[in-house]
Each structure stands twice: as C-alpha cells, then as structure tokens.
mmCIF file of N, CA and C in Angstrom:
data_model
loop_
_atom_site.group_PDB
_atom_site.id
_atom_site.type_symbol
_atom_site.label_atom_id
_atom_site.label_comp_id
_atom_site.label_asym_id
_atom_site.label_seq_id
_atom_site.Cartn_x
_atom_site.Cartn_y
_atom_site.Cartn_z
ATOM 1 N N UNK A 105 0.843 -1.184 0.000
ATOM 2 C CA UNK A 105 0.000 0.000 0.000
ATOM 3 C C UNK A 105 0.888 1.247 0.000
ATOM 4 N N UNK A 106 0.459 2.172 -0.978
ATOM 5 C CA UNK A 106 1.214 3.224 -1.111
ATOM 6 C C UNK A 106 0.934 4.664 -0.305
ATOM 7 N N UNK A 107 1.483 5.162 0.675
ATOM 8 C CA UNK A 107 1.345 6.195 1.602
ATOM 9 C C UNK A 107 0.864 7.310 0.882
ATOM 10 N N UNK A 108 0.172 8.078 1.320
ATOM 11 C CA UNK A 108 -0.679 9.329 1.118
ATOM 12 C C UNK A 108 0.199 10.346 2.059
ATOM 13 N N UNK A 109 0.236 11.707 1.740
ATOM 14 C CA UNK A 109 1.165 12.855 2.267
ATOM 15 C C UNK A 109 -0.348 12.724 3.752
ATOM 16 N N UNK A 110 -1.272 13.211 3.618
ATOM 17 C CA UNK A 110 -2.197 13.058 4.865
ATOM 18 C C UNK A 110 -3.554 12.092 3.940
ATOM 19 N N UNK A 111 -4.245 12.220 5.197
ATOM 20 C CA UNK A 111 -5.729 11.475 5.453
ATOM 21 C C UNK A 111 -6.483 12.183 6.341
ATOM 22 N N UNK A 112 -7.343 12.877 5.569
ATOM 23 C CA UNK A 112 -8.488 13.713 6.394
ATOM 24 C C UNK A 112 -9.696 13.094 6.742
ATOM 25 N N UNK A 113 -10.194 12.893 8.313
ATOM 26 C CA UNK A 113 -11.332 11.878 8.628
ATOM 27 C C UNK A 113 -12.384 12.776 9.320
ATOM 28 N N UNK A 114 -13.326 12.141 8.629
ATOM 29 C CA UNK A 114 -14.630 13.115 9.374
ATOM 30 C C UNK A 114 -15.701 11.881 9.584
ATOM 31 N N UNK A 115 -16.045 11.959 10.760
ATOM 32 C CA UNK A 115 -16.790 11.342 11.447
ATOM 33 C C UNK A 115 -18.223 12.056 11.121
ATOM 34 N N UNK A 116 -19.529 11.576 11.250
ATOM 35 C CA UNK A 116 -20.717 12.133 11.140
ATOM 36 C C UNK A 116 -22.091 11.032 11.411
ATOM 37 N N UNK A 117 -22.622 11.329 12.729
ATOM 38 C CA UNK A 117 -24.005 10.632 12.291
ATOM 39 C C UNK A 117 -25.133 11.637 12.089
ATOM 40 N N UNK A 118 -24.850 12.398 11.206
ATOM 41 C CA UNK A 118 -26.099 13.474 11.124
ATOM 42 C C UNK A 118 -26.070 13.091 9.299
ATOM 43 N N UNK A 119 -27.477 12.705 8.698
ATOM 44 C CA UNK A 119 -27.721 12.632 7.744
ATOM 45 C C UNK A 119 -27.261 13.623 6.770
ATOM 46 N N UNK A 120 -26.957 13.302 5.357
ATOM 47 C CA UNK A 120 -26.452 13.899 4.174
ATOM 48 C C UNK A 120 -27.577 15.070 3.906
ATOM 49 N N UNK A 121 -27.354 16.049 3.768
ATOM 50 C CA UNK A 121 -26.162 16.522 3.618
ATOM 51 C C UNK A 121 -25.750 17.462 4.413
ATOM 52 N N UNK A 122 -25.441 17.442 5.605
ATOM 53 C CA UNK A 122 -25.231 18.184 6.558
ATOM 54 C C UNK A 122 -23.521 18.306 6.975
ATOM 55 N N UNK A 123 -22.798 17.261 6.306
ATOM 56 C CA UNK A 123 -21.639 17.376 6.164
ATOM 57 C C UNK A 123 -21.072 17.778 4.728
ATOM 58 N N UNK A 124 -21.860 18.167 4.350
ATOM 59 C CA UNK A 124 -21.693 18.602 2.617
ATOM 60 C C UNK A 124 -20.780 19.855 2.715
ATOM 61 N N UNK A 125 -21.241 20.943 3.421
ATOM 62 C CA UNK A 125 -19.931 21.922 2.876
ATOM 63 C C UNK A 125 -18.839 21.852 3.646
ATOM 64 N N UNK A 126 -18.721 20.964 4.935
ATOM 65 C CA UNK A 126 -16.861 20.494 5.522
ATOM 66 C C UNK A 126 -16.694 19.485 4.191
ATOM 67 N N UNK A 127 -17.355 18.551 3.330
ATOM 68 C CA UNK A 127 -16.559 18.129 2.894
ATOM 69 C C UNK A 127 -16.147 18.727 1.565
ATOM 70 N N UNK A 128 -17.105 19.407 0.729
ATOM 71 C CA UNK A 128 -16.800 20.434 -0.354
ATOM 72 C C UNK A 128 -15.478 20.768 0.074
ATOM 73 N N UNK A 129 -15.244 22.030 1.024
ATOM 74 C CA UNK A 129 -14.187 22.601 1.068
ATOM 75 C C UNK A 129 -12.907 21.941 1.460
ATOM 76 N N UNK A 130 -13.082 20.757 2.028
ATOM 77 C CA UNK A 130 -11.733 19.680 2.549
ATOM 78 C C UNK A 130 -11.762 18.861 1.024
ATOM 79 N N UNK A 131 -12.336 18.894 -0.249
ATOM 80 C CA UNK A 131 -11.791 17.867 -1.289
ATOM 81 C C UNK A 131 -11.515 19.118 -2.321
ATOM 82 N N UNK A 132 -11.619 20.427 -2.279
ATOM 83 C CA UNK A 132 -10.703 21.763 -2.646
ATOM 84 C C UNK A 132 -9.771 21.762 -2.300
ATOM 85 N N UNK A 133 -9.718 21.926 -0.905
ATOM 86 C CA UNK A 133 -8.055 21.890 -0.625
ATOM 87 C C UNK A 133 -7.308 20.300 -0.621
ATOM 88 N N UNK A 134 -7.835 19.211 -0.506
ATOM 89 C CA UNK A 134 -7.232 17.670 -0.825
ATOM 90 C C UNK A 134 -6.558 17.585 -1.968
ATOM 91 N N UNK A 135 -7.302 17.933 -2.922
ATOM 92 C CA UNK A 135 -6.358 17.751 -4.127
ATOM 93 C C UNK A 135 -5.139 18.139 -4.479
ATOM 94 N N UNK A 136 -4.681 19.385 -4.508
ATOM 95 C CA UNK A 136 -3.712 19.903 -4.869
ATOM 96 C C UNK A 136 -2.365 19.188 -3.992
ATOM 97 N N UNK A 137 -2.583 18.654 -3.274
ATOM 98 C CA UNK A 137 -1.576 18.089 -2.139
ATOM 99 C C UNK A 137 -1.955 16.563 -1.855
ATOM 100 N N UNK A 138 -2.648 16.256 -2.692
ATOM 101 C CA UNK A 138 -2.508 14.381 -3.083
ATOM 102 C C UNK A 138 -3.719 13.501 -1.922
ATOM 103 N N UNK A 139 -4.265 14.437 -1.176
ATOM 104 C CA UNK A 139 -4.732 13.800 0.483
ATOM 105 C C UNK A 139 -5.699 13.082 -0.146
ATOM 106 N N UNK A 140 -6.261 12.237 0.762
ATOM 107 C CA UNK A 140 -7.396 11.503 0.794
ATOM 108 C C UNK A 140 -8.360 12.527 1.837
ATOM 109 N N UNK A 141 -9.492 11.871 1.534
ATOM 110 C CA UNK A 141 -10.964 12.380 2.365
ATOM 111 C C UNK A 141 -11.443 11.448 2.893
ATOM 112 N N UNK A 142 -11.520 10.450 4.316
ATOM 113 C CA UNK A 142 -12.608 9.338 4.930
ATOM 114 C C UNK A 142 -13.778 9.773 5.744
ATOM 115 N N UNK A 143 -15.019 9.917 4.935
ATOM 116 C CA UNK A 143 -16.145 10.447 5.284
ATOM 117 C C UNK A 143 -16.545 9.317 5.710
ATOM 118 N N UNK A 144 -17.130 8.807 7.612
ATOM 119 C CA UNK A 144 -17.053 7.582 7.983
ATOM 120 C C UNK A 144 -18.885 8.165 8.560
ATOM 121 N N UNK A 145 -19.796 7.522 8.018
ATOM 122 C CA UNK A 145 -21.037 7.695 8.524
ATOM 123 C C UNK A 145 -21.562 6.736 8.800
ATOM 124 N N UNK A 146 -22.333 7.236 10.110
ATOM 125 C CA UNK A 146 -23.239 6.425 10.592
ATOM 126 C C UNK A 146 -24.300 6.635 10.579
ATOM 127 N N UNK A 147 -24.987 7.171 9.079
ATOM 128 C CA UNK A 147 -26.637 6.421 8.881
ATOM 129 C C UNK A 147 -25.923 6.108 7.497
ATOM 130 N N UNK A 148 -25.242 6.022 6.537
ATOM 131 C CA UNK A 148 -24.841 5.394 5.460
ATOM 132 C C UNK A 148 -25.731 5.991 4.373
ATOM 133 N N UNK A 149 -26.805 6.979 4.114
ATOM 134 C CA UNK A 149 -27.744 7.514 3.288
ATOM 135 C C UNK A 149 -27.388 8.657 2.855
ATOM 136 N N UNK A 150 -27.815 8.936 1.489
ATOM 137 C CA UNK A 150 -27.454 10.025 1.079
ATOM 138 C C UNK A 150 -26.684 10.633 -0.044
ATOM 139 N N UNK A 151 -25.878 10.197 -0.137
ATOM 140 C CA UNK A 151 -24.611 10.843 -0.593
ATOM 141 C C UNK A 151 -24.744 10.133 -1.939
ATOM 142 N N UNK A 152 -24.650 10.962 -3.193
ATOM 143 C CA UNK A 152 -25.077 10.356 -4.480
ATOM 144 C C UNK A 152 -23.458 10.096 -5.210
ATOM 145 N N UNK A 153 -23.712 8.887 -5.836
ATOM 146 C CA UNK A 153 -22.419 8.322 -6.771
ATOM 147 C C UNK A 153 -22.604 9.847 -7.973
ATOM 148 N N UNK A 154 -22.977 10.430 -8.233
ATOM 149 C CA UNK A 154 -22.617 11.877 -8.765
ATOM 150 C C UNK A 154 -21.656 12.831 -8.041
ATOM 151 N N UNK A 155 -22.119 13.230 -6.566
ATOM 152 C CA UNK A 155 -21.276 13.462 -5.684
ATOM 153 C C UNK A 155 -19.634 13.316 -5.560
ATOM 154 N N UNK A 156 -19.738 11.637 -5.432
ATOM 155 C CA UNK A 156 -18.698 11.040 -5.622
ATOM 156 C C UNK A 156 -17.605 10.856 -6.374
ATOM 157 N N UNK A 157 -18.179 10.905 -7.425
ATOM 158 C CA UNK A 157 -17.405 10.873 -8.781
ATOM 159 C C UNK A 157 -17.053 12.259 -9.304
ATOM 160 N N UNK A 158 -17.168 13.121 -8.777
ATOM 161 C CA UNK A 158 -16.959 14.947 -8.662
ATOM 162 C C UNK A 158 -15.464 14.921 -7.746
ATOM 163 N N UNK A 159 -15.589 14.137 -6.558
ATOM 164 C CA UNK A 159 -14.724 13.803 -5.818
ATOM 165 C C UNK A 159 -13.970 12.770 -5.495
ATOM 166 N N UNK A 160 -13.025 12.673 -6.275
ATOM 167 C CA UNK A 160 -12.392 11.359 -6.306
ATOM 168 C C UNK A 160 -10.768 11.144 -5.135
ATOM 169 N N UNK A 161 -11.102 12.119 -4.666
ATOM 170 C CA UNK A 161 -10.215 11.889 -3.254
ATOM 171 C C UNK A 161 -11.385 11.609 -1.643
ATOM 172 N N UNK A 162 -12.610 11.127 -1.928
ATOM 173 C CA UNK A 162 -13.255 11.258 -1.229
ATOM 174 C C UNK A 162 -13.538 9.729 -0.883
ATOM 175 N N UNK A 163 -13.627 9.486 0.165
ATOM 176 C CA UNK A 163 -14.055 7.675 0.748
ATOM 177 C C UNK A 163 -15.236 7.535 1.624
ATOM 178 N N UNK A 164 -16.254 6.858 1.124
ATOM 179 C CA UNK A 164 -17.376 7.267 1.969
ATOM 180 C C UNK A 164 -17.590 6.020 2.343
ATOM 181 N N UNK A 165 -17.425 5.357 3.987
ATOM 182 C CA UNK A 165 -17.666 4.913 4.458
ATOM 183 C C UNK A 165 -18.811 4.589 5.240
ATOM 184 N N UNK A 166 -19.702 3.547 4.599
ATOM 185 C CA UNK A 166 -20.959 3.504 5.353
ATOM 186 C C UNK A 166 -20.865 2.562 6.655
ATOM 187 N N UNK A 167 -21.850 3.345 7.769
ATOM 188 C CA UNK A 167 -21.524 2.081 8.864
ATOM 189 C C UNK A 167 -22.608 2.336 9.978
ATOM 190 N N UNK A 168 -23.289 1.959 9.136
ATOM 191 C CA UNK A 168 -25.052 2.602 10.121
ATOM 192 C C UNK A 168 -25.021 2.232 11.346
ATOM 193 N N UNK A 169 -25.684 3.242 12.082
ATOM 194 C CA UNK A 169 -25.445 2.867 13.812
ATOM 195 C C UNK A 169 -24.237 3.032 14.626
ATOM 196 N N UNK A 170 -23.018 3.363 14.097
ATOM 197 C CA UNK A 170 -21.889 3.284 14.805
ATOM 198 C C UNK A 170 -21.762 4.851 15.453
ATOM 199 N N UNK A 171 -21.223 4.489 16.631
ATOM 200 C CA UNK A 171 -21.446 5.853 17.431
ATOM 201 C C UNK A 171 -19.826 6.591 16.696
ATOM 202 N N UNK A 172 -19.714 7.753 17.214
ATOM 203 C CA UNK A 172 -18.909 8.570 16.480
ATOM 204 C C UNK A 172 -17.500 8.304 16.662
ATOM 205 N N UNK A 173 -17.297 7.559 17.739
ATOM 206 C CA UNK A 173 -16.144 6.951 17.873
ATOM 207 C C UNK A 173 -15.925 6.116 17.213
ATOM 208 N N UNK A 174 -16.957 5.134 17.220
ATOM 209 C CA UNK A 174 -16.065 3.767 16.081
ATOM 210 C C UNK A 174 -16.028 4.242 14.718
ATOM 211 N N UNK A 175 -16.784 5.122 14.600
ATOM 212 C CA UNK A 175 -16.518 5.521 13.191
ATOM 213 C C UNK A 175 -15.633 6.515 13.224
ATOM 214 N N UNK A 176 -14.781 7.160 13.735
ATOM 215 C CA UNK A 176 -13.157 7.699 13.867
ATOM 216 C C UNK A 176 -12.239 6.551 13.647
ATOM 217 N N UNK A 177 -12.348 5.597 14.935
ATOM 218 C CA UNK A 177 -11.561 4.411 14.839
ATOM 219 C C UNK A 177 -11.734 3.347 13.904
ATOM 220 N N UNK A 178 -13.155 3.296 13.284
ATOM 221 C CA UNK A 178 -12.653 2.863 11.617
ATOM 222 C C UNK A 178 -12.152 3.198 10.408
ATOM 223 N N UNK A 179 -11.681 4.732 10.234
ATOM 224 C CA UNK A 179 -11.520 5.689 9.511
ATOM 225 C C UNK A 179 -10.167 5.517 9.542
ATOM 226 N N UNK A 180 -9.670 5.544 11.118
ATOM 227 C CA UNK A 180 -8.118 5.951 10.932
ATOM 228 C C UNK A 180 -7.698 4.390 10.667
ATOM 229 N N UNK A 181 -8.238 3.073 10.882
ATOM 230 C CA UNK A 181 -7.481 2.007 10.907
ATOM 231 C C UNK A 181 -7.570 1.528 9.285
ATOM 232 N N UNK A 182 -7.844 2.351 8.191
ATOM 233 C CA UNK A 182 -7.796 2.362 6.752
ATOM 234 C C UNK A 182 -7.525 3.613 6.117
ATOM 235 N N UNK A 183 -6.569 4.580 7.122
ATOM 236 C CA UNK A 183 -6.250 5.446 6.412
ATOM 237 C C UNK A 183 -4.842 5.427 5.714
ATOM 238 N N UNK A 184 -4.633 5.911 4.959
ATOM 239 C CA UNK A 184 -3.351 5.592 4.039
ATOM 240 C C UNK A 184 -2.648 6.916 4.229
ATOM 241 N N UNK A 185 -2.793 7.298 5.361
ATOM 242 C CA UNK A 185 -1.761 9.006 5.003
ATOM 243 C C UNK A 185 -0.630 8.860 6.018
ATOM 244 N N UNK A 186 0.387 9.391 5.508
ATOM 245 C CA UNK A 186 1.479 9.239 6.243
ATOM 246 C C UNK A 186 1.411 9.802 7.440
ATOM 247 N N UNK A 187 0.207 11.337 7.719
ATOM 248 C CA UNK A 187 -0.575 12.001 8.565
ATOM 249 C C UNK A 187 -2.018 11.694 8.604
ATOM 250 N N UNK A 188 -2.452 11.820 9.753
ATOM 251 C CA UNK A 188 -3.833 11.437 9.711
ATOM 252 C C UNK A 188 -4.839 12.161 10.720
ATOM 253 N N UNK A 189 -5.423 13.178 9.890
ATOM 254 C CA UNK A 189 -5.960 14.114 10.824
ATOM 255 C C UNK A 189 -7.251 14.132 11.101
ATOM 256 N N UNK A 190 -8.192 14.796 12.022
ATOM 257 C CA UNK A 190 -9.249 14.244 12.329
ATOM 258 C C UNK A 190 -9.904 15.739 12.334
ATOM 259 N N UNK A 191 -11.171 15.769 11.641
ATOM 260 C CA UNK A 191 -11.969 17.047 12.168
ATOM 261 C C UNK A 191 -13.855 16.679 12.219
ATOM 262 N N UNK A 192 -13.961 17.519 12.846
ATOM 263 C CA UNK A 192 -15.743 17.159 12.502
ATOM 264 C C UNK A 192 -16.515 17.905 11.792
ATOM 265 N N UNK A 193 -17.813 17.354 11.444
ATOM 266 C CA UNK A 193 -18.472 17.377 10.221
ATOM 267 C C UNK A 193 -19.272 18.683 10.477
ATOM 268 N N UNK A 194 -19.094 19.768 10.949
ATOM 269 C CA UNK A 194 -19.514 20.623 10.856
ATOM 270 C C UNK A 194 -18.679 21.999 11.019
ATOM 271 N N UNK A 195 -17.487 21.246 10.790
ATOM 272 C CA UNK A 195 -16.274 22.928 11.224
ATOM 273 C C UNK A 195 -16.266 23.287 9.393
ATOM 274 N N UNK A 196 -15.558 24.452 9.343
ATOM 275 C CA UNK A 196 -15.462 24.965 8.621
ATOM 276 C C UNK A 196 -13.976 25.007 8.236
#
C-alpha cells in the first residue's frame, strides 16, 4: 500500500447533507496536495455516486449505527496518510 502525504477523517451521524460543505471545502483543498478524504457515517444515506465521482479523493464509508467513535476508529485504521488528521463534520 502506497502512503498518502495526509488522510483527512470526518466522522458524522447526522444525515447527508449536513456534512456537505466540511466536505466540499476539505476535497478543494485535498487535491492539490494528493490527500485523501474518509467520510465515515453512521446512517450510510445520502450521498449520491454523482457526488462522488466529482470527488475522487473522497471515501465514503458507510456504517449505520456506529457511534462517532467507532466511526473515527474505523476511519483511521484504513487510512493511508502518512498524517492522519481528524476534524468534525460541521467545522469549517
């Protein structure tokens, strides 16, 4: 597996699209600097393969029910960044 410069993880159990503009503006700045995006949710709904395919540094992890922790701690234990940073789904 080939290392990533970082890995940006956002945790969220608040339905799509309420993490839509932290992640807009975190796959603006991802690109230019190679990062990945692990959007780790816990209701798994929402988020359209249009979306997706707009954003191709973006990983959307579905995992219904998981409280916000395991879905951090599943995020970071498949992240590929040599850094691996954590923010939540509603900062700016």
């Amino acid at each position: 597996m080939d290392l990533l410069p970082l890995s940006l993880v956002v945790a969220t159990r608040q339905p799509w699209p309420f993490a839509r503009e932290c992640i807009e503006q975190l796959c603006r700045q991802a690109a230019p600097m190679g990062a990945e995006i692990l959007l780790a949710d816990g209701t798994g709904v929402g988020l359209s393969e249009e979306f997706l395919g707009r954003n191709p540094r973006l990983r959307w992890m579905k995992i219904p029910g998981a409280s916000v922790f395991e879905l951090r701690a599943r995020a970071v234990g498949v992240a590929r960044g040599e850094i691996v940073a954590l923010t939540e789904d509603h900062c700016l």
